[in-house]
Amino acid sequence: MEMEGSQVNELRQRKQGNPSEKEEPTTNEKNKDNKKKERLQKYIILKRFIKLFVGCMGAVISGMMYAIYLSTYHERKFWFSNRRDIEREITFQGSGAVYYSFYKDMLRAPSFERGVIELAYNNRTVPLKTINAVQQMTLYPELIASALYQMSGSQGVVEPVYFYIGILFGLQGIYVSALFVTSWIMSGTWLAGMLTVAWFIINRTDTTRIEHSIPLRENWALPYFACQVAALTGFLKNNISSSGERLCYLFMSASTYSFIMMWEYSHYLLFLQALALCLLDGLSLVPKEKVHEVHKMYIFSVLVAYLFQFENYAILTSPLLSLVIGSMIAKSLQISMKKGTFRAKVMKIMYFYLAFTIAVSLHFLIRTVVPPNDNKHLLRFLEVRFGLNMSKNFTVNWLLCQESLQPPSQDYLLRLTQSSLLPFYILVLFICMCSVTQAIIRRLRGAPVSTDNRVEEGRIGERPEVIYHVVQTILLGSLAMVFEGMKYLWTPYVCMLTAFGLCSPELWTTLFKWIRLKSVQPVMLAFVLSAAVPMVIGFSLWREFLPRILAELEELEEHYESDTVELMNWIRTQAPINAVFAGSPAIMGVIRLCTGWMVTSLPVYNDEDLMRRNENLYQIYSMRSAEDIYKILTSYKASYVVIEDSICNEVGVMKGCKVKDLLDVANDHVINEDGDVYAYSKYGRFCHEIKMNYSPYVNYFTRVFWNRSYSVFKINTLISFQY
């Protein structure tokens, strides 16, 4: 029996196989698997490196090419290299002329420190007023540019004006590169970045104001905001490493602080960004730890900017600080409970109520404690703009007539449609919004939001960075449909979001999942479309718009204001050094830049006193007596007054928006008869009457210069009455 048992055991071992014989091939297989894994890991690392290298090179090359394009276009438009200094400076219109004039002052100062002090206590620009130009006009870009010019040893090598505009063109290149990186991070392919840049350049009249006036504050600030958005996009991603998250956070903090320092209205744009994040945080669509870190970054950047901007109280009273603190307090009071229950849904509603209530209460509390700022005119403007109030105030009505504060024209939407941007944007936004809505519904029901967003799942609306950009573009788009000036913030977003959507396989998979496509493999078709559609669009854009862009660079434009040059030369050669000029704010900015003489007003609209001056000095185009105008001008120590025919004989402007019409309304010189509006006063229009050279105008004023566009009158100090 023992023999039979042993034989049975041997047969079983033969059938099952000898374990000792199996160990050796299993070890070999493991070694082979390990080698395969190592080779695969090396391949993946190499692939990621090549992908990263190609993407970075694409972003850098795109930015450099755009900066070169802007420089070439600017040269062909203004013939900058063939102009004299005064002719170059005249191209800086409006507030841009004032900003550049202070850059020149910094270069003329004996030292950088002395220049900063003179700007901080400036009494050589506007008579009877000492202004902190650094804080009031946000001159930090000019301080940085002048410091770089002196520290780099560029004196005698590069002309100051070329150095200044070169920095701005370089920043615009960084702007484009940041948009490239943002769409690349979201889609995972550099094709999205290339398509973003193409649409940005084709629609450049609606994406940037660099062509209108180079030194504008937003031209300095928006590149930093684009960098901040790119860093925030990477920070919100689910699959980012800890080191990458820290790097994005540091970059985001630095760019946020720089953005606040460069533009006085930056905190309003950051408020919209914080509002979007608070909405997502309340619905638990974004990791609350990351939102908390972003809120801390906001507070730190605002407080540091407050200190470095000479304790600028406008930053403390901004809605950004109140919203962030209110949201943090409301979040700390929120009770954690089981997700999906009725009480949990009620608590989410309570969170929004608490955050809003605390933010509003805190905002009013800060405004009562902190000294009042000069933003009251914005509130008055918004009240009239949205029909909550009516006003005859000249400044408010003048702001209402500005093109940037009007609703967008049909031409704007038509241009976006012709470049194929708007139709594809609507498609991408619709798919993303529907997917985000599904994610919100699942979240309210208690289902966890997926953190492993694979392509085959088709849930593009559950990615935190996508949700943020969808909400942000809706907020900016809503404002752009009310104020045309907001299109310069919204249109770049449209370019970036549309390019990301078309190049993202996940978006196509989401669409195919809804329509239940079964005839073709959805994932494979999604990858094909995410590459084919952008390439077809890119080829069509290249074929249609590249010849136009090249033609613009080859075309020479004649831009020479001979009358303005003649006026500036006369002031520099004939006017006394201590002369003070009065006139419209726009021409005052040019006089301040080209001659350095004192002026009675500046084209700056964030200071109540300067705005009041502008309104009073615009009275030279009203129907008031010579004595009234003389008293106004002498109250500001003016010695010369400049009359512009373009304002005095203004035509072709929107009905009711001529300077003369606005002054007549403000001065109650308007009569309504049978539905028709007439201007009436017992005095003629001053800008017309003063040119007639009869009493009493010749008693107060003496004409000393005139050409086709300007007339300059000396204000008599000793009045001699002639009849």
XYZ file of C-alpha atoms in Angstrom:
723
model
C 0.000 0.000 0.000
C 2.899 2.378 0.741
C 4.369 1.665 -2.703
C 1.064 2.407 -4.348
C 0.768 5.689 -2.354
C 4.244 6.769 -3.418
C 3.475 6.003 -7.054
C 0.277 8.013 -6.846
C 2.201 10.998 -5.391
C 4.766 10.793 -8.172
C 2.013 10.806 -10.796
C 0.412 13.847 -9.155
C 3.725 15.707 -9.107
C 4.299 14.931 -12.786
C 0.819 16.231 -13.669
C 1.158 19.383 -11.553
C 4.755 20.024 -12.488
C 7.795 20.127 -10.270
C 7.863 23.379 -8.250
C 11.646 23.436 -8.191
C 11.732 23.277 -11.988
C 9.188 26.174 -12.237
C 11.122 28.647 -10.120
C 13.904 29.215 -12.612
C 11.750 30.260 -15.617
C 9.598 32.474 -13.359
C 12.685 34.402 -12.224
C 13.803 34.876 -15.808
C 10.402 36.171 -16.743
C 10.511 38.657 -13.876
C 13.902 39.882 -15.021
C 12.599 40.281 -18.531
C 9.550 42.150 -17.227
C 11.739 44.451 -15.153
C 13.904 45.231 -18.156
C 10.829 45.898 -20.241
C 9.490 48.205 -17.520
C 12.810 50.043 -17.327
C 12.902 50.485 -21.099
C 9.283 51.622 -21.022
C 9.992 54.111 -18.244
C 12.994 55.465 -20.134
C 10.844 55.735 -23.245
C 8.115 57.572 -21.314
C 10.657 59.941 -19.735
C 12.262 60.599 -23.120
C 8.842 61.146 -24.689
C 7.854 63.588 -21.940
C 11.160 65.415 -22.267
C 10.772 65.751 -26.046
C 7.180 66.873 -25.585
C 8.210 69.412 -22.945
C 11.112 70.636 -25.074
C 8.959 71.047 -28.180
C 6.238 72.821 -26.197
C 8.671 75.206 -24.503
C 10.411 75.978 -27.766
C 7.041 76.582 -29.397
C 6.035 79.009 -26.651
C 9.362 80.871 -26.796
C 9.438 81.058 -30.589
C 5.798 82.199 -30.718
C 6.502 84.984 -28.223
C 9.656 86.110 -30.026
C 7.972 86.088 -33.426
C 5.044 88.129 -32.107
C 7.372 90.693 -30.496
C 9.318 91.015 -33.774
C 6.059 91.336 -35.676
C 4.874 94.169 -33.392
C 8.193 95.980 -33.707
C 8.169 95.700 -37.497
C 4.539 96.787 -37.760
C 5.162 99.774 -35.473
C 8.141 100.846 -37.562
C 6.214 100.615 -40.831
C 3.264 102.502 -39.353
C 5.119 105.444 -37.786
C 8.503 105.428 -39.610
C 10.008 105.583 -36.142
C 13.650 105.306 -37.166
C 13.336 108.266 -39.568
C 11.621 110.636 -37.140
C 12.947 113.287 -34.823
C 12.404 112.840 -31.090
C 9.498 115.269 -30.954
C 7.767 113.507 -33.853
C 8.192 110.137 -32.153
C 6.825 111.427 -28.869
C 3.688 112.820 -30.519
C 2.679 109.239 -31.363
C 2.143 108.673 -27.608
C -1.379 110.017 -27.295
C -3.548 110.705 -24.236
C -2.484 109.206 -20.935
C 0.342 107.344 -22.693
C 2.083 110.694 -23.257
C 1.952 111.459 -19.533
C 3.417 108.078 -18.577
C 6.297 108.406 -21.002
C 7.008 111.973 -19.855
C 7.681 110.695 -16.337
C 10.003 108.040 -17.790
C 11.985 110.906 -19.349
C 12.001 112.711 -15.993
C 13.497 109.632 -14.337
C 16.294 109.490 -16.916
C 17.057 113.204 -16.442
C 17.252 112.867 -12.638
C 20.780 112.924 -11.138
C 20.119 109.559 -9.445
C 17.409 106.941 -9.317
C 16.570 107.719 -5.683
C 16.322 111.434 -6.418
C 14.047 110.749 -9.368
C 11.678 108.658 -7.243
C 11.491 111.382 -4.601
C 10.733 114.050 -7.216
C 7.913 111.942 -8.651
C 6.528 111.101 -5.210
C 6.373 114.815 -4.321
C 5.752 116.263 -7.772
C 4.795 119.946 -7.974
C 6.279 120.709 -11.408
C 3.557 119.189 -13.529
C 0.257 120.712 -12.395
C 0.202 124.178 -10.733
C -1.227 124.580 -7.243
C -1.095 120.815 -6.685
C 1.503 118.416 -5.314
C 0.843 114.877 -6.479
C 2.374 111.531 -5.692
C 2.716 110.566 -9.342
C 4.154 107.131 -8.533
C 1.061 106.093 -6.581
C -1.606 108.100 -8.371
C -0.573 107.183 -11.924
C 0.959 103.767 -11.171
C 4.391 104.663 -12.530
C 6.140 101.475 -11.390
C 6.649 100.355 -15.014
C 8.489 103.609 -15.727
C 10.596 103.209 -12.578
C 11.584 99.685 -13.598
C 12.272 100.684 -17.219
C 14.460 103.642 -16.203
C 16.361 101.527 -13.669
C 17.002 98.799 -16.255
C 18.111 101.376 -18.814
C 20.680 102.833 -16.435
C 21.838 99.546 -14.904
C 22.252 97.795 -18.267
C 24.609 100.469 -19.558
C 22.351 101.222 -22.513
C 23.102 104.961 -22.472
C 24.620 105.892 -25.790
C 23.946 102.427 -27.210
C 20.141 102.315 -27.367
C 17.917 105.369 -27.493
C 15.587 105.646 -24.456
C 12.437 105.489 -26.568
C 13.558 102.264 -28.288
C 14.482 100.721 -24.941
C 11.055 101.620 -23.540
C 8.954 100.287 -26.397
C 11.286 97.293 -26.700
C 10.409 96.233 -23.157
C 6.712 96.554 -23.947
C 6.993 94.543 -27.155
C 8.903 91.899 -25.200
C 6.136 91.789 -22.594
C 3.583 91.297 -25.357
C 5.663 88.345 -26.515
C 5.514 86.943 -22.985
C 1.747 87.509 -23.074
C 1.411 85.318 -26.152
C 3.771 82.690 -24.707
C 1.690 82.512 -21.514
C -1.487 81.919 -23.529
C 0.377 79.232 -25.483
C 1.442 77.511 -22.249
C -2.064 77.706 -20.733
C -3.748 75.986 -23.680
C -0.862 73.506 -23.855
C -1.222 72.586 -20.162
C -4.959 72.040 -20.518
C -4.920 70.064 -23.767
C -1.560 68.307 -23.500
C -0.507 69.218 -27.040
C 1.448 72.116 -28.496
C -1.024 72.288 -31.397
C -3.420 74.081 -29.040
C -0.758 76.664 -28.279
C -0.050 77.292 -31.952
C -3.752 77.677 -32.719
C -4.133 80.079 -29.768
C -1.313 82.279 -31.040
C -2.685 82.245 -34.582
C -6.127 83.403 -33.477
C -4.594 85.993 -31.125
C -2.562 87.615 -33.908
C -5.349 87.474 -36.496
C -7.750 89.203 -34.044
C -5.094 91.509 -32.581
C -7.309 94.616 -32.933
C -9.644 92.950 -30.408
C -7.060 91.208 -28.210
C -4.696 94.054 -27.335
C -4.534 97.859 -27.226
C -0.824 98.025 -28.028
C -1.628 99.660 -31.387
C -3.692 102.456 -29.806
C -1.119 103.693 -27.317
C 1.966 101.772 -26.283
C 2.494 103.001 -22.668
C -1.029 102.172 -21.422
C -1.078 100.452 -18.036
C -2.893 97.332 -19.286
C -0.173 96.767 -21.878
C 2.275 96.472 -18.990
C -0.015 94.506 -16.676
C -1.901 91.919 -18.752
C 1.210 89.849 -19.611
C 1.668 89.270 -15.864
C -1.973 88.308 -15.533
C -1.599 85.816 -18.382
C 1.402 84.298 -16.580
C -0.647 84.118 -13.375
C -3.472 82.330 -15.191
C -1.019 79.828 -16.684
C 0.448 79.110 -13.232
C -3.034 78.841 -11.681
C -4.055 76.388 -14.415
C -1.134 74.126 -13.588
C -1.749 74.516 -9.852
C -5.379 73.351 -10.142
C -4.592 70.191 -12.118
C -5.245 66.890 -10.357
C -2.243 64.950 -11.607
C 0.421 67.548 -10.848
C 3.400 66.547 -8.703
C 4.165 68.207 -5.381
C 7.279 69.922 -6.747
C 5.344 71.159 -9.791
C 2.575 72.408 -7.514
C 5.049 74.406 -5.413
C 6.670 75.854 -8.526
C 3.293 76.923 -9.918
C 2.332 78.467 -6.582
C 5.529 80.535 -6.363
C 5.189 81.683 -9.969
C 1.527 82.507 -9.396
C 2.330 84.574 -6.291
C 5.059 86.577 -8.028
C 2.947 87.302 -11.111
C -0.092 88.282 -9.005
C 1.939 90.805 -7.023
C 3.491 92.199 -10.221
C 0.061 92.479 -11.816
C -1.292 94.493 -8.885
C 1.701 96.837 -8.981
C 1.401 97.513 -12.713
C -2.271 98.518 -13.040
C -4.528 100.478 -10.702
C -7.595 98.458 -11.779
C -5.955 95.041 -11.467
C -7.748 94.143 -8.228
C -11.118 94.285 -10.003
C -9.991 91.610 -12.459
C -8.586 89.533 -9.602
C -11.944 89.937 -7.875
C -13.631 88.184 -10.809
C -11.044 85.418 -10.588
C -11.578 85.032 -6.845
C -15.351 85.013 -7.389
C -15.022 82.111 -9.842
C -12.871 80.153 -7.398
C -15.298 80.810 -4.535
C -18.190 79.465 -6.609
C -16.247 76.307 -7.404
C -15.110 75.922 -3.798
C -18.669 76.227 -2.510
C -19.791 73.442 -4.862
C -16.745 71.319 -3.921
C -15.587 71.143 -7.533
C -12.052 72.270 -6.684
C -9.865 70.925 -3.872
C -10.514 73.201 -0.914
C -6.858 73.066 0.175
C -5.769 74.595 -3.119
C -8.425 77.324 -2.963
C -7.309 78.135 0.583
C -3.705 78.508 -0.641
C -4.825 80.801 -3.462
C -6.770 82.934 -0.971
C -3.671 83.292 1.200
C -1.728 84.314 -1.890
C -4.318 87.013 -2.667
C -4.128 88.461 0.846
C -0.330 88.445 0.891
C -0.060 90.099 -2.551
C -2.619 92.780 -1.689
C -0.977 93.678 1.625
C 2.529 93.827 0.146
C 1.260 95.946 -2.763
C -0.492 98.238 -0.266
C 2.801 98.873 1.514
C 4.871 99.370 -1.636
C 2.276 101.688 -3.188
C 2.702 104.274 -0.446
C -0.198 102.807 1.591
C -2.683 103.044 -1.254
C -6.084 102.813 0.454
C -7.832 101.991 -2.836
C -6.327 98.487 -2.612
C -7.659 97.897 0.897
C -11.156 99.030 -0.065
C -11.226 96.815 -3.158
C -13.882 94.076 -3.232
C -11.140 91.460 -3.711
C -9.903 91.627 -0.123
C -13.436 91.577 1.338
C -14.501 88.596 -0.782
C -11.434 86.516 0.044
C -11.643 87.139 3.793
C -15.405 86.576 3.797
C -15.018 83.303 1.903
C -12.319 82.069 4.299
C -14.431 82.913 7.351
C -17.528 81.252 5.862
C -15.505 78.139 5.016
C -14.160 77.890 8.551
C -17.729 78.069 9.934
C -19.012 75.398 7.586
C -19.886 72.084 9.290
C -18.716 68.880 7.636
C -21.461 66.273 7.144
C -22.370 63.370 4.913
C -22.361 64.353 1.246
C -25.551 64.163 -0.783
C -27.913 64.597 2.169
C -30.482 67.372 2.378
C -28.595 69.051 5.223
C -25.405 69.042 3.171
C -27.188 70.807 0.296
C -28.616 73.372 2.711
C -25.146 73.990 4.126
C -23.798 74.687 0.646
C -26.473 77.351 0.221
C -25.632 78.702 3.669
C -21.971 78.894 2.651
C -22.763 81.195 -0.263
C -25.066 83.280 1.928
C -22.455 83.605 4.694
C -19.621 84.385 2.282
C -21.664 87.067 0.520
C -22.967 88.610 3.758
C -19.585 88.680 5.472
C -17.875 90.065 2.345
C -20.387 92.908 1.921
C -20.353 93.769 5.647
C -16.572 93.715 5.752
C -16.371 95.875 2.628
C -18.569 98.587 4.142
C -16.701 98.348 7.436
C -13.351 98.878 5.716
C -14.742 101.820 3.747
C -15.884 103.501 6.969
C -12.564 102.965 8.751
C -10.166 103.600 5.862
C -9.979 107.162 4.457
C -12.160 107.592 1.355
C -10.503 106.930 -2.013
C -11.067 108.520 -5.398
C -13.255 105.821 -6.935
C -16.592 107.552 -6.300
C -16.841 108.554 -9.951
C -16.885 104.847 -10.880
C -19.927 104.257 -8.704
C -21.713 107.277 -10.173
C -20.857 106.082 -13.661
C -22.158 102.551 -13.001
C -25.397 103.919 -11.530
C -26.070 105.955 -14.664
C -24.814 103.219 -17.018
C -27.289 100.650 -15.689
C -30.184 103.094 -15.473
C -30.245 103.382 -11.675
C -29.775 107.143 -11.761
C -29.625 110.123 -14.121
C -26.978 112.799 -14.162
C -26.089 116.000 -15.984
C -22.518 115.778 -14.744
C -20.098 116.372 -17.607
C -17.511 113.791 -16.499
C -20.048 110.994 -16.012
C -21.703 111.633 -19.379
C -18.314 111.976 -21.077
C -17.292 108.573 -19.738
C -20.583 107.096 -20.943
C -19.760 108.316 -24.446
C -16.347 106.646 -24.573
C -16.188 103.830 -27.097
C -14.621 101.399 -24.617
C -17.603 101.828 -22.268
C -20.234 101.292 -24.950
C -21.762 97.889 -25.813
C -19.710 96.017 -28.433
C -20.483 96.685 -32.061
C -21.684 94.084 -34.530
C -18.395 94.483 -36.400
C -16.572 92.987 -33.423
C -18.629 89.791 -33.445
C -18.408 89.686 -37.232
C -14.599 89.793 -37.109
C -14.537 86.917 -34.624
C -16.872 84.938 -36.884
C -14.826 85.589 -40.030
C -11.736 84.162 -38.349
C -13.823 81.054 -37.384
C -13.097 81.786 -33.701
C -16.618 82.538 -32.466
C -18.416 79.477 -33.943
C -15.875 77.026 -32.544
C -15.850 78.886 -29.213
C -19.614 78.442 -28.885
C -19.231 74.706 -29.627
C -16.452 74.212 -27.070
C -18.186 76.318 -24.429
C -21.477 74.447 -24.893
C -19.848 71.027 -24.452
C -17.810 72.158 -21.440
C -20.796 73.855 -19.792
C -22.975 70.768 -20.184
C -20.233 68.554 -18.773
C -19.651 70.963 -15.859
C -23.408 70.966 -15.170
C -23.362 67.166 -15.015
C -20.440 67.322 -12.579
C -22.314 69.783 -10.355
C -25.425 67.565 -10.316
C -23.348 64.492 -9.437
C -21.623 66.452 -6.697
C -24.902 67.638 -5.199
C -26.125 64.037 -5.162
C -23.087 63.055 -3.122
C -21.100 61.286 -5.827
C -17.352 62.006 -5.651
C -15.799 63.971 -8.486
C -13.364 61.815 -10.422
C -9.704 62.765 -10.021
C -8.445 60.282 -12.598
C -9.847 61.909 -15.739
C -9.029 59.419 -18.462
C -9.924 60.131 -22.064
C -12.284 57.167 -22.415
C -14.421 58.364 -19.473
C -15.515 61.507 -21.358
C -15.841 63.746 -18.289
C -14.025 66.901 -19.272
C -16.254 68.962 -16.970
C -14.821 67.335 -13.837
C -11.314 68.725 -14.329
C -10.794 71.639 -11.883
C -8.799 73.787 -14.308
C -11.453 73.364 -17.016
C -14.266 74.282 -14.618
C -12.390 77.396 -13.532
C -11.772 78.580 -17.099
C -15.377 77.966 -18.112
C -16.687 80.089 -15.227
C -14.046 82.759 -15.793
C -14.761 83.102 -19.502
C -18.506 83.369 -18.794
C -17.891 86.198 -16.306
C -15.572 88.070 -18.673
C -17.873 87.438 -21.631
C -20.855 88.857 -19.749
C -18.922 92.068 -19.076
C -17.619 92.195 -22.663
C -21.223 92.204 -23.903
C -21.829 95.347 -21.809
C -18.514 97.227 -22.149
C -16.549 96.982 -25.363
C -13.302 97.709 -23.531
C -13.627 94.363 -21.743
C -13.113 92.573 -25.056
C -9.360 93.010 -24.584
C -9.645 90.705 -21.567
C -12.225 88.286 -22.963
C -10.993 87.716 -26.534
C -7.594 86.259 -25.515
C -9.522 83.906 -23.221
C -11.722 82.921 -26.152
C -8.646 82.126 -28.268
C -7.102 79.999 -25.515
C -10.239 78.103 -24.481
C -11.326 77.369 -28.049
C -7.903 76.061 -29.062
C -7.757 73.870 -25.949
C -11.187 72.361 -26.625
C -10.561 71.537 -30.261
C -7.181 69.936 -29.475
C -8.408 67.954 -26.456
C -9.401 64.311 -27.149
C -11.363 64.379 -23.913
C -13.775 66.983 -25.270
C -14.519 64.901 -28.365
C -14.931 61.764 -26.228
C -17.405 63.639 -24.030
C -19.406 64.575 -27.127
C -19.326 61.029 -28.536
C -20.429 59.611 -25.196
C -23.524 61.801 -25.254
C -24.514 60.839 -28.793
C -23.634 57.186 -28.018
C -21.406 56.668 -31.007
C -20.881 52.923 -31.550
C -20.072 52.494 -35.238
C -16.494 53.744 -34.735
C -14.177 53.433 -31.743
C -14.883 56.763 -29.903
C -11.472 57.111 -28.282
C -9.570 56.528 -31.504
C -11.839 58.922 -33.405
C -11.394 61.522 -30.662
C -7.592 61.391 -30.998
C -7.874 61.676 -34.779
C -10.213 64.681 -34.621
C -8.138 66.429 -31.909
C -5.229 66.472 -34.365
C -7.047 66.775 -37.705
C -9.480 69.601 -36.851
C -6.786 72.035 -35.554
C -4.575 71.288 -38.549
C -7.414 71.969 -41.002
C -8.306 75.208 -39.180
C -4.651 76.226 -39.047
C -4.195 75.609 -42.765
C -7.300 77.631 -43.638
C -6.156 80.516 -41.398
C -2.681 80.396 -42.907
C -4.081 80.476 -46.422
C -6.514 83.337 -45.798
C -4.826 85.627 -43.262
C -1.074 85.210 -43.786
C -1.082 87.254 -47.041
C -2.976 90.023 -45.225
C -0.489 90.118 -42.366
C 2.478 90.212 -44.762
C 0.783 92.965 -46.775
C 0.383 95.035 -43.592
C 4.091 94.729 -42.891
C 4.971 95.812 -46.429
C 2.560 98.750 -46.489
C 3.953 102.144 -45.520
C 1.523 104.412 -43.668
C 1.776 108.180 -43.558
C 1.346 109.315 -39.950
C 2.615 112.844 -39.570
C 0.846 115.523 -37.522
C 2.510 118.622 -38.906
C 0.229 121.024 -37.023
C 0.993 119.399 -33.683
C 4.736 119.414 -34.434
C 4.525 123.106 -35.338
C 2.708 123.867 -32.069
C 5.290 122.002 -29.983
C 8.184 123.753 -31.719
C 6.573 127.139 -31.096
C 6.101 126.399 -27.385
C 9.698 125.218 -27.008
C 11.137 128.300 -28.737
C 8.710 131.133 -27.937
C 6.946 130.403 -24.642
C 8.590 131.430 -21.341
C 9.994 128.660 -19.164
C 7.538 129.437 -16.361
C 4.516 129.399 -18.700
C 1.463 127.310 -17.764
C -0.760 125.955 -20.549
C -4.468 125.198 -20.392
C -6.640 123.207 -22.788
C -8.125 119.774 -23.267
C -6.470 116.966 -21.249
C -5.284 115.134 -24.391
C -3.249 118.027 -25.790
C -2.006 118.846 -22.290
C -0.448 115.384 -22.059
C 1.371 115.916 -25.374
C 2.592 119.377 -24.287
C 3.848 117.922 -20.997
C 5.774 115.218 -22.865
C 7.202 117.180 -25.792
C 8.065 120.449 -24.038
C 8.194 119.782 -20.291
C 6.127 122.908 -19.573
C 3.565 122.916 -16.758
C -0.050 122.206 -17.654
C -3.293 122.807 -15.807
C -4.715 119.299 -16.272
C -3.773 115.760 -17.251
C -5.640 112.973 -19.097
C -5.959 110.951 -15.889
C -9.360 109.801 -14.637
C -8.698 108.231 -11.245
C -8.378 111.461 -9.245
C -11.366 113.593 -8.263
C -9.464 116.885 -8.264
C -7.922 116.316 -11.696
C -11.292 115.292 -13.105
C -12.844 118.455 -11.692
C -10.063 120.464 -13.317
C -10.690 118.755 -16.650
C -14.387 119.598 -16.478
C -13.721 123.240 -15.633
C -11.086 123.667 -18.350
C -13.326 122.075 -20.970
C -15.528 125.176 -20.472
C -13.477 126.919 -23.166
C -15.739 125.009 -25.579
C -18.975 126.032 -23.837
C -21.297 129.015 -24.274
C -20.083 131.140 -21.395
C -18.825 134.675 -21.119
C -15.216 135.727 -21.632
C -15.092 136.885 -18.013
C -16.178 133.465 -16.684
C -13.560 131.649 -18.763
C -10.910 134.169 -17.739
C -11.673 133.591 -14.046
C -11.492 129.801 -14.488
C -8.155 129.941 -16.290
C -6.524 132.382 -13.902
C -7.709 130.352 -10.897
C -5.402 127.585 -12.139
C -2.517 130.034 -12.827
C -2.739 129.456 -16.591
C -0.826 131.876 -18.828
C -1.762 130.390 -22.239
C -4.861 128.600 -23.516
C -4.863 126.202 -26.490
C -8.038 125.996 -28.610
C -8.410 122.877 -30.793
C -10.514 123.131 -33.927
C -11.142 119.382 -33.839
C -13.164 119.856 -30.620
C -14.637 123.266 -31.399
C -15.925 122.050 -34.794
C -16.485 118.445 -33.754
C -18.475 116.346 -36.229
C -19.182 112.672 -36.858
C -19.494 111.726 -33.194
C -22.382 109.783 -31.664
C -25.426 111.990 -31.136
C -25.241 113.818 -27.834
C -21.591 112.840 -27.262
C -19.803 115.890 -28.620
C -17.890 117.781 -25.950
C -19.941 120.869 -26.799
C -23.222 118.999 -26.328
C -22.155 117.524 -22.987
C -21.111 120.965 -21.745
C -24.424 122.476 -22.828
C -26.311 119.799 -20.879
C -24.150 120.276 -17.783
C -24.548 124.086 -17.954
C -28.328 123.935 -18.602
C -27.914 125.558 -22.006
C -30.303 123.101 -23.671
C -33.906 123.781 -24.681
C -36.441 121.173 -25.823
C -38.999 122.381 -28.368
C -41.391 119.934 -30.017
C -39.041 117.054 -29.395
C -36.038 118.873 -30.884
C -33.071 119.838 -28.735
C -31.426 123.238 -29.144
C -28.459 124.837 -27.436
C -29.161 128.362 -26.257
C -27.271 130.944 -24.239
C -26.961 134.707 -24.295
C -23.246 134.198 -24.965
C -21.773 132.646 -28.065
C -19.556 129.582 -27.969
C -16.270 130.748 -26.488
C -13.971 128.813 -28.836
C -15.656 130.516 -31.821
C -16.052 133.994 -30.361
C -12.463 134.324 -29.162
C -11.206 134.020 -32.750
C -13.253 137.049 -33.870
C -10.880 139.488 -32.142
C -13.522 141.822 -30.739
C -14.369 143.073 -27.266
C -14.602 141.821 -24.607
C -12.513 138.811 -25.736
C -9.531 140.891 -26.839
C -9.544 142.496 -23.394
C -8.704 139.208 -21.717
C -6.871 137.247 -24.419
C -4.303 137.913 -27.133
C -3.722 135.468 -29.965
C -0.036 134.604 -30.302
C -0.067 131.462 -32.495
C -2.417 129.698 -34.898
C -2.439 127.109 -37.670
C -5.065 124.857 -39.246
C -5.633 122.851 -36.049
C -4.654 124.983 -33.072
C -4.951 128.535 -31.816
C -2.944 129.718 -28.806
C -4.049 132.768 -26.808
C -2.021 134.520 -24.145
C -4.024 135.276 -21.016
C -3.558 138.959 -20.240
C -2.463 139.761 -16.723
C -3.324 143.453 -17.133
C -6.768 143.839 -18.643
C -7.213 146.738 -21.072
C -10.828 147.284 -22.079
C -11.340 148.041 -25.762
C -14.627 149.003 -27.399
